[in-house]
Amino acid sequence: MAVSRAMRRLLRIRDLEEEQARLALESGLVELSRLEQALAATADRDRGGRRLVTESVRTAELTDRLAGLEETRAAHRLAGLLEPRIADTEQGVALLREQYLASRVERRQAETLIQEAEARDGLDEDRRSQQALDDWFRNRKHRAGEQAGTAAPANSPGAVDRAGEANDSAEAGET
């Protein structure tokens, strides 16, 4: 029995689902990377603000000190907003990863079913082929035996039996 169209369709659907799950996971990972880069940029902004404050202490520039303090405060505020979003995105990425792995397992299961069915079909075909060869060989041997029996030499055991049968029938007719 050949692999059904429904099984092949199921495999195609599982393949598409896996592809969509992979793309969603990649998208989630890109978003997570973008947020982590933004958090790293806020850390740089915080360091720059602290440098401005340190420099303003040496130069006694009030505007640099105020700018440095504002940069540091803005960096902390932005980091406070980014950290919960990063945590949420990490959870979302973990969920997407689980969905991707589940769809991958489902696709592999469908592939395995199809491969097993194809293997069974191949074995059945091999058995049928071997059976056909065996039948052909038996028929050939049988035909060769029949041809040898009709033209059997007089000294063959089959010829003696047939000759004896002919003699017995001839004697029965004479008496």
PDB file of C-alpha atoms in Angstrom:
ATOM      1  CA  MET A   1       0.000   0.000   0.000  1.00  0.00           C
ATOM      2  CA  ALA A   2       1.491   3.310  -1.020  1.00  0.00           C
ATOM      3  CA  VAL A   3       1.769   6.203   1.364  1.00  0.00           C
ATOM      4  CA  SER A   4      -1.536   8.010   1.325  1.00  0.00           C
ATOM      5  CA  ARG A   5      -1.957  11.522   0.023  1.00  0.00           C
ATOM      6  CA  ALA A   6      -3.348  12.494   3.414  1.00  0.00           C
ATOM      7  CA  MET A   7      -0.088  11.468   5.098  1.00  0.00           C
ATOM      8  CA  ARG A   8       1.941  13.439   2.584  1.00  0.00           C
ATOM      9  CA  ARG A   9      -0.381  16.417   3.061  1.00  0.00           C
ATOM     10  CA  LEU A  10       0.045  16.091   6.836  1.00  0.00           C
ATOM     11  CA  LEU A  11       3.817  16.118   6.413  1.00  0.00           C
ATOM     12  CA  ARG A  12       3.589  19.240   4.240  1.00  0.00           C
ATOM     13  CA  ILE A  13       1.408  20.973   6.840  1.00  0.00           C
ATOM     14  CA  ARG A  14       3.790  19.988   9.641  1.00  0.00           C
ATOM     15  CA  ASP A  15       6.686  21.303   7.577  1.00  0.00           C
ATOM     16  CA  LEU A  16       4.916  24.644   7.067  1.00  0.00           C
ATOM     17  CA  GLU A  17       4.038  24.860  10.759  1.00  0.00           C
ATOM     18  CA  GLU A  18       7.657  24.209  11.687  1.00  0.00           C
ATOM     19  CA  GLU A  19       8.813  26.904   9.276  1.00  0.00           C
ATOM     20  CA  GLN A  20       6.347  29.426  10.728  1.00  0.00           C
ATOM     21  CA  ALA A  21       7.410  28.549  14.273  1.00  0.00           C
ATOM     22  CA  ARG A  22      11.065  28.957  13.295  1.00  0.00           C
ATOM     23  CA  LEU A  23      10.387  32.366  11.755  1.00  0.00           C
ATOM     24  CA  ALA A  24       8.449  33.471  14.848  1.00  0.00           C
ATOM     25  CA  LEU A  25      11.327  32.321  17.055  1.00  0.00           C
ATOM     26  CA  GLU A  26      13.858  34.192  14.927  1.00  0.00           C
ATOM     27  CA  SER A  27      11.684  37.298  15.103  1.00  0.00           C
ATOM     28  CA  GLY A  28      11.462  37.008  18.875  1.00  0.00           C
ATOM     29  CA  LEU A  29      15.218  36.569  19.143  1.00  0.00           C
ATOM     30  CA  VAL A  30      15.797  39.657  16.978  1.00  0.00           C
ATOM     31  CA  GLU A  31      13.449  41.668  19.218  1.00  0.00           C
ATOM     32  CA  LEU A  32      15.228  40.403  22.334  1.00  0.00           C
ATOM     33  CA  SER A  33      18.596  41.297  20.825  1.00  0.00           C
ATOM     34  CA  ARG A  34      17.337  44.786  19.942  1.00  0.00           C
ATOM     35  CA  LEU A  35      16.128  45.358  23.510  1.00  0.00           C
ATOM     36  CA  GLU A  36      19.399  44.091  24.972  1.00  0.00           C
ATOM     37  CA  GLN A  37      21.334  46.444  22.690  1.00  0.00           C
ATOM     38  CA  ALA A  38      19.119  49.320  23.838  1.00  0.00           C
ATOM     39  CA  LEU A  39      19.849  48.379  27.466  1.00  0.00           C
ATOM     40  CA  ALA A  40      23.581  48.322  26.681  1.00  0.00           C
ATOM     41  CA  ALA A  41      23.208  51.770  25.082  1.00  0.00           C
ATOM     42  CA  THR A  42      21.542  53.079  28.263  1.00  0.00           C
ATOM     43  CA  ALA A  43      24.474  51.731  30.259  1.00  0.00           C
ATOM     44  CA  ASP A  44      26.801  53.677  27.943  1.00  0.00           C
ATOM     45  CA  ARG A  45      24.596  56.740  28.390  1.00  0.00           C
ATOM     46  CA  ASP A  46      24.815  56.332  32.188  1.00  0.00           C
ATOM     47  CA  ARG A  47      28.607  56.073  32.050  1.00  0.00           C
ATOM     48  CA  GLY A  48      28.766  59.169  29.824  1.00  0.00           C
ATOM     49  CA  GLY A  49      26.604  61.105  32.281  1.00  0.00           C
ATOM     50  CA  ARG A  50      28.831  60.104  35.196  1.00  0.00           C
ATOM     51  CA  ARG A  51      31.908  61.164  33.238  1.00  0.00           C
ATOM     52  CA  LEU A  52      30.311  64.569  32.651  1.00  0.00           C
ATOM     53  CA  VAL A  53      29.648  64.917  36.389  1.00  0.00           C
ATOM     54  CA  THR A  54      33.245  63.908  37.188  1.00  0.00           C
ATOM     55  CA  GLU A  55      34.649  66.358  34.624  1.00  0.00           C
ATOM     56  CA  SER A  56      32.402  69.149  35.919  1.00  0.00           C
ATOM     57  CA  VAL A  57      33.839  68.673  39.392  1.00  0.00           C
ATOM     58  CA  ARG A  58      37.326  69.351  38.048  1.00  0.00           C
ATOM     59  CA  THR A  59      36.299  72.207  35.751  1.00  0.00           C
ATOM     60  CA  ALA A  60      33.557  73.646  37.998  1.00  0.00           C
ATOM     61  CA  GLU A  61      31.112  73.787  35.069  1.00  0.00           C
ATOM     62  CA  LEU A  62      27.584  73.728  36.439  1.00  0.00           C
ATOM     63  CA  THR A  63      25.963  73.057  33.061  1.00  0.00           C
ATOM     64  CA  ASP A  64      28.107  69.966  32.501  1.00  0.00           C
ATOM     65  CA  ARG A  65      27.228  68.734  35.991  1.00  0.00           C
ATOM     66  CA  LEU A  66      23.488  69.258  35.380  1.00  0.00           C
ATOM     67  CA  ALA A  67      23.719  67.629  31.925  1.00  0.00           C
ATOM     68  CA  GLY A  68      25.607  64.678  33.424  1.00  0.00           C
ATOM     69  CA  LEU A  69      23.046  64.225  36.189  1.00  0.00           C
ATOM     70  CA  GLU A  70      20.187  64.410  33.672  1.00  0.00           C
ATOM     71  CA  GLU A  71      21.906  61.882  31.377  1.00  0.00           C
ATOM     72  CA  THR A  72      22.360  59.492  34.309  1.00  0.00           C
ATOM     73  CA  ARG A  73      18.754  59.927  35.434  1.00  0.00           C
ATOM     74  CA  ALA A  74      17.428  59.398  31.877  1.00  0.00           C
ATOM     75  CA  ALA A  75      19.571  56.287  31.486  1.00  0.00           C
ATOM     76  CA  HIS A  76      18.222  54.834  34.761  1.00  0.00           C
ATOM     77  CA  ARG A  77      14.649  55.665  33.785  1.00  0.00           C
ATOM     78  CA  LEU A  78      15.079  54.040  30.358  1.00  0.00           C
ATOM     79  CA  ALA A  79      16.775  50.978  31.918  1.00  0.00           C
ATOM     80  CA  GLY A  80      13.836  50.703  34.313  1.00  0.00           C
ATOM     81  CA  LEU A  81      11.494  50.554  31.318  1.00  0.00           C
ATOM     82  CA  LEU A  82      13.631  48.168  29.288  1.00  0.00           C
ATOM     83  CA  GLU A  83      14.311  45.544  31.948  1.00  0.00           C
ATOM     84  CA  PRO A  84      10.660  44.402  32.338  1.00  0.00           C
ATOM     85  CA  ARG A  85      10.229  44.369  28.557  1.00  0.00           C
ATOM     86  CA  ILE A  86      13.365  42.253  28.225  1.00  0.00           C
ATOM     87  CA  ALA A  87      12.041  39.820  30.835  1.00  0.00           C
ATOM     88  CA  ASP A  88       8.692  39.577  29.022  1.00  0.00           C
ATOM     89  CA  THR A  89      10.423  39.095  25.696  1.00  0.00           C
ATOM     90  CA  GLU A  90      12.654  36.380  27.168  1.00  0.00           C
ATOM     91  CA  GLN A  91       9.547  34.532  28.373  1.00  0.00           C
ATOM     92  CA  GLY A  92       7.949  34.958  24.967  1.00  0.00           C
ATOM     93  CA  VAL A  93      11.087  33.659  23.252  1.00  0.00           C
ATOM     94  CA  ALA A  94      11.133  30.641  25.587  1.00  0.00           C
ATOM     95  CA  LEU A  95       7.506  29.920  24.657  1.00  0.00           C
ATOM     96  CA  LEU A  96       8.270  30.354  20.941  1.00  0.00           C
ATOM     97  CA  ARG A  97      11.251  28.011  21.303  1.00  0.00           C
ATOM     98  CA  GLU A  98       9.022  25.358  22.920  1.00  0.00           C
ATOM     99  CA  GLN A  99       6.456  25.752  20.136  1.00  0.00           C
ATOM    100  CA  TYR A 100       9.175  25.442  17.505  1.00  0.00           C
ATOM    101  CA  LEU A 101      10.597  22.307  19.101  1.00  0.00           C
ATOM    102  CA  ALA A 102       7.096  20.801  19.409  1.00  0.00           C
ATOM    103  CA  SER A 103       6.341  21.499  15.747  1.00  0.00           C
ATOM    104  CA  ARG A 104       9.717  20.037  14.812  1.00  0.00           C
ATOM    105  CA  VAL A 105       8.930  16.859  16.747  1.00  0.00           C
ATOM    106  CA  GLU A 106       5.518  16.617  15.045  1.00  0.00           C
ATOM    107  CA  ARG A 107       7.104  16.997  11.618  1.00  0.00           C
ATOM    108  CA  ARG A 108       9.691  14.344  12.394  1.00  0.00           C
ATOM    109  CA  GLN A 109       6.973  11.988  13.613  1.00  0.00           C
ATOM    110  CA  ALA A 110       5.082  12.448  10.354  1.00  0.00           C
ATOM    111  CA  GLU A 111       8.307  11.870   8.406  1.00  0.00           C
ATOM    112  CA  THR A 112       8.971   8.711  10.390  1.00  0.00           C
ATOM    113  CA  LEU A 113       5.480   7.392   9.680  1.00  0.00           C
ATOM    114  CA  ILE A 114       5.928   7.987   5.973  1.00  0.00           C
ATOM    115  CA  GLN A 115       9.407   6.439   5.949  1.00  0.00           C
ATOM    116  CA  GLU A 116       8.117   3.357   7.792  1.00  0.00           C
ATOM    117  CA  ALA A 117       5.220   3.014   5.363  1.00  0.00           C
ATOM    118  CA  GLU A 118       7.598   3.345   2.414  1.00  0.00           C
ATOM    119  CA  ALA A 119       9.908   0.754   3.971  1.00  0.00           C
ATOM    120  CA  ARG A 120       6.970  -1.641   4.444  1.00  0.00           C
ATOM    121  CA  ASP A 121       5.934  -1.026   0.839  1.00  0.00           C
ATOM    122  CA  GLY A 122       9.474  -1.736  -0.294  1.00  0.00           C
ATOM    123  CA  LEU A 123       9.589  -4.990   1.672  1.00  0.00           C
ATOM    124  CA  ASP A 124       6.215  -6.045   0.280  1.00  0.00           C
ATOM    125  CA  GLU A 125       7.398  -5.263  -3.235  1.00  0.00           C
ATOM    126  CA  ASP A 126      10.591  -7.259  -2.651  1.00  0.00           C
ATOM    127  CA  ARG A 127       8.528 -10.209  -1.380  1.00  0.00           C
ATOM    128  CA  ARG A 128       6.209 -10.050  -4.389  1.00  0.00           C
ATOM    129  CA  SER A 129       9.168  -9.846  -6.734  1.00  0.00           C
ATOM    130  CA  GLN A 130      10.881 -12.788  -5.052  1.00  0.00           C
ATOM    131  CA  GLN A 131       7.632 -14.773  -5.150  1.00  0.00           C
ATOM    132  CA  ALA A 132       7.279 -14.067  -8.865  1.00  0.00           C
ATOM    133  CA  LEU A 133      10.858 -15.215  -9.464  1.00  0.00           C
ATOM    134  CA  ASP A 134      10.261 -18.369  -7.423  1.00  0.00           C
ATOM    135  CA  ASP A 135       7.056 -19.113  -9.358  1.00  0.00           C
ATOM    136  CA  TRP A 136       8.796 -18.538 -12.684  1.00  0.00           C
ATOM    137  CA  PHE A 137      11.656 -20.833 -11.683  1.00  0.00           C
ATOM    138  CA  ARG A 138       9.258 -23.578 -10.487  1.00  0.00           C
ATOM    139  CA  ASN A 139       7.236 -23.314 -13.713  1.00  0.00           C
ATOM    140  CA  ARG A 140      10.394 -23.477 -15.790  1.00  0.00           C
ATOM    141  CA  LYS A 141      11.605 -26.535 -13.880  1.00  0.00           C
ATOM    142  CA  HIS A 142       8.169 -28.170 -14.216  1.00  0.00           C
ATOM    143  CA  ARG A 143       8.061 -27.513 -17.978  1.00  0.00           C
ATOM    144  CA  ALA A 144      11.557 -28.918 -18.362  1.00  0.00           C
ATOM    145  CA  GLY A 145      10.468 -32.022 -16.435  1.00  0.00           C
ATOM    146  CA  GLU A 146       7.424 -32.486 -18.655  1.00  0.00           C
ATOM    147  CA  GLN A 147       9.474 -32.126 -21.809  1.00  0.00           C
ATOM    148  CA  ALA A 148      12.028 -34.611 -20.496  1.00  0.00           C
ATOM    149  CA  GLY A 149       9.226 -37.079 -19.600  1.00  0.00           C
ATOM    150  CA  THR A 150       7.753 -37.203 -23.124  1.00  0.00           C
ATOM    151  CA  ALA A 151      11.089 -37.800 -24.758  1.00  0.00           C
ATOM    152  CA  ALA A 152      12.577 -40.034 -22.044  1.00  0.00           C
ATOM    153  CA  PRO A 153      15.263 -42.475 -23.189  1.00  0.00           C
ATOM    154  CA  ALA A 154      14.528 -46.200 -22.940  1.00  0.00           C
ATOM    155  CA  ASN A 155      16.992 -46.757 -20.123  1.00  0.00           C
ATOM    156  CA  SER A 156      15.506 -44.057 -17.847  1.00  0.00           C
ATOM    157  CA  PRO A 157      13.441 -45.245 -14.843  1.00  0.00           C
ATOM    158  CA  GLY A 158      10.341 -43.507 -16.181  1.00  0.00           C
ATOM    159  CA  ALA A 159      10.714 -45.288 -19.498  1.00  0.00           C
ATOM    160  CA  VAL A 160      10.918 -48.714 -17.812  1.00  0.00           C
ATOM    161  CA  ASP A 161       7.715 -48.049 -15.876  1.00  0.00           C
ATOM    162  CA  ARG A 162       5.908 -46.918 -18.999  1.00  0.00           C
ATOM    163  CA  ALA A 163       7.241 -49.898 -20.949  1.00  0.00           C
ATOM    164  CA  GLY A 164       6.123 -52.226 -18.172  1.00  0.00           C
ATOM    165  CA  GLU A 165       2.654 -50.680 -18.195  1.00  0.00           C
ATOM    166  CA  ALA A 166       2.452 -51.165 -21.967  1.00  0.00           C
ATOM    167  CA  ASN A 167       3.471 -54.813 -21.634  1.00  0.00           C
ATOM    168  CA  ASP A 168       0.921 -55.392 -18.887  1.00  0.00           C
ATOM    169  CA  SER A 169      -1.895 -53.945 -20.971  1.00  0.00           C
ATOM    170  CA  ALA A 170      -0.859 -55.943 -24.019  1.00  0.00           C
ATOM    171  CA  GLU A 171      -0.807 -59.197 -22.057  1.00  0.00           C
ATOM    172  CA  ALA A 172      -4.217 -58.418 -20.597  1.00  0.00           C
ATOM    173  CA  GLY A 173      -5.564 -58.035 -24.104  1.00  0.00           C
ATOM    174  CA  GLU A 174      -4.175 -61.397 -25.270  1.00  0.00           C
ATOM    175  CA  THR A 175      -5.707 -63.551 -22.626  1.00  0.00           C
TER     176      THR A 175
END
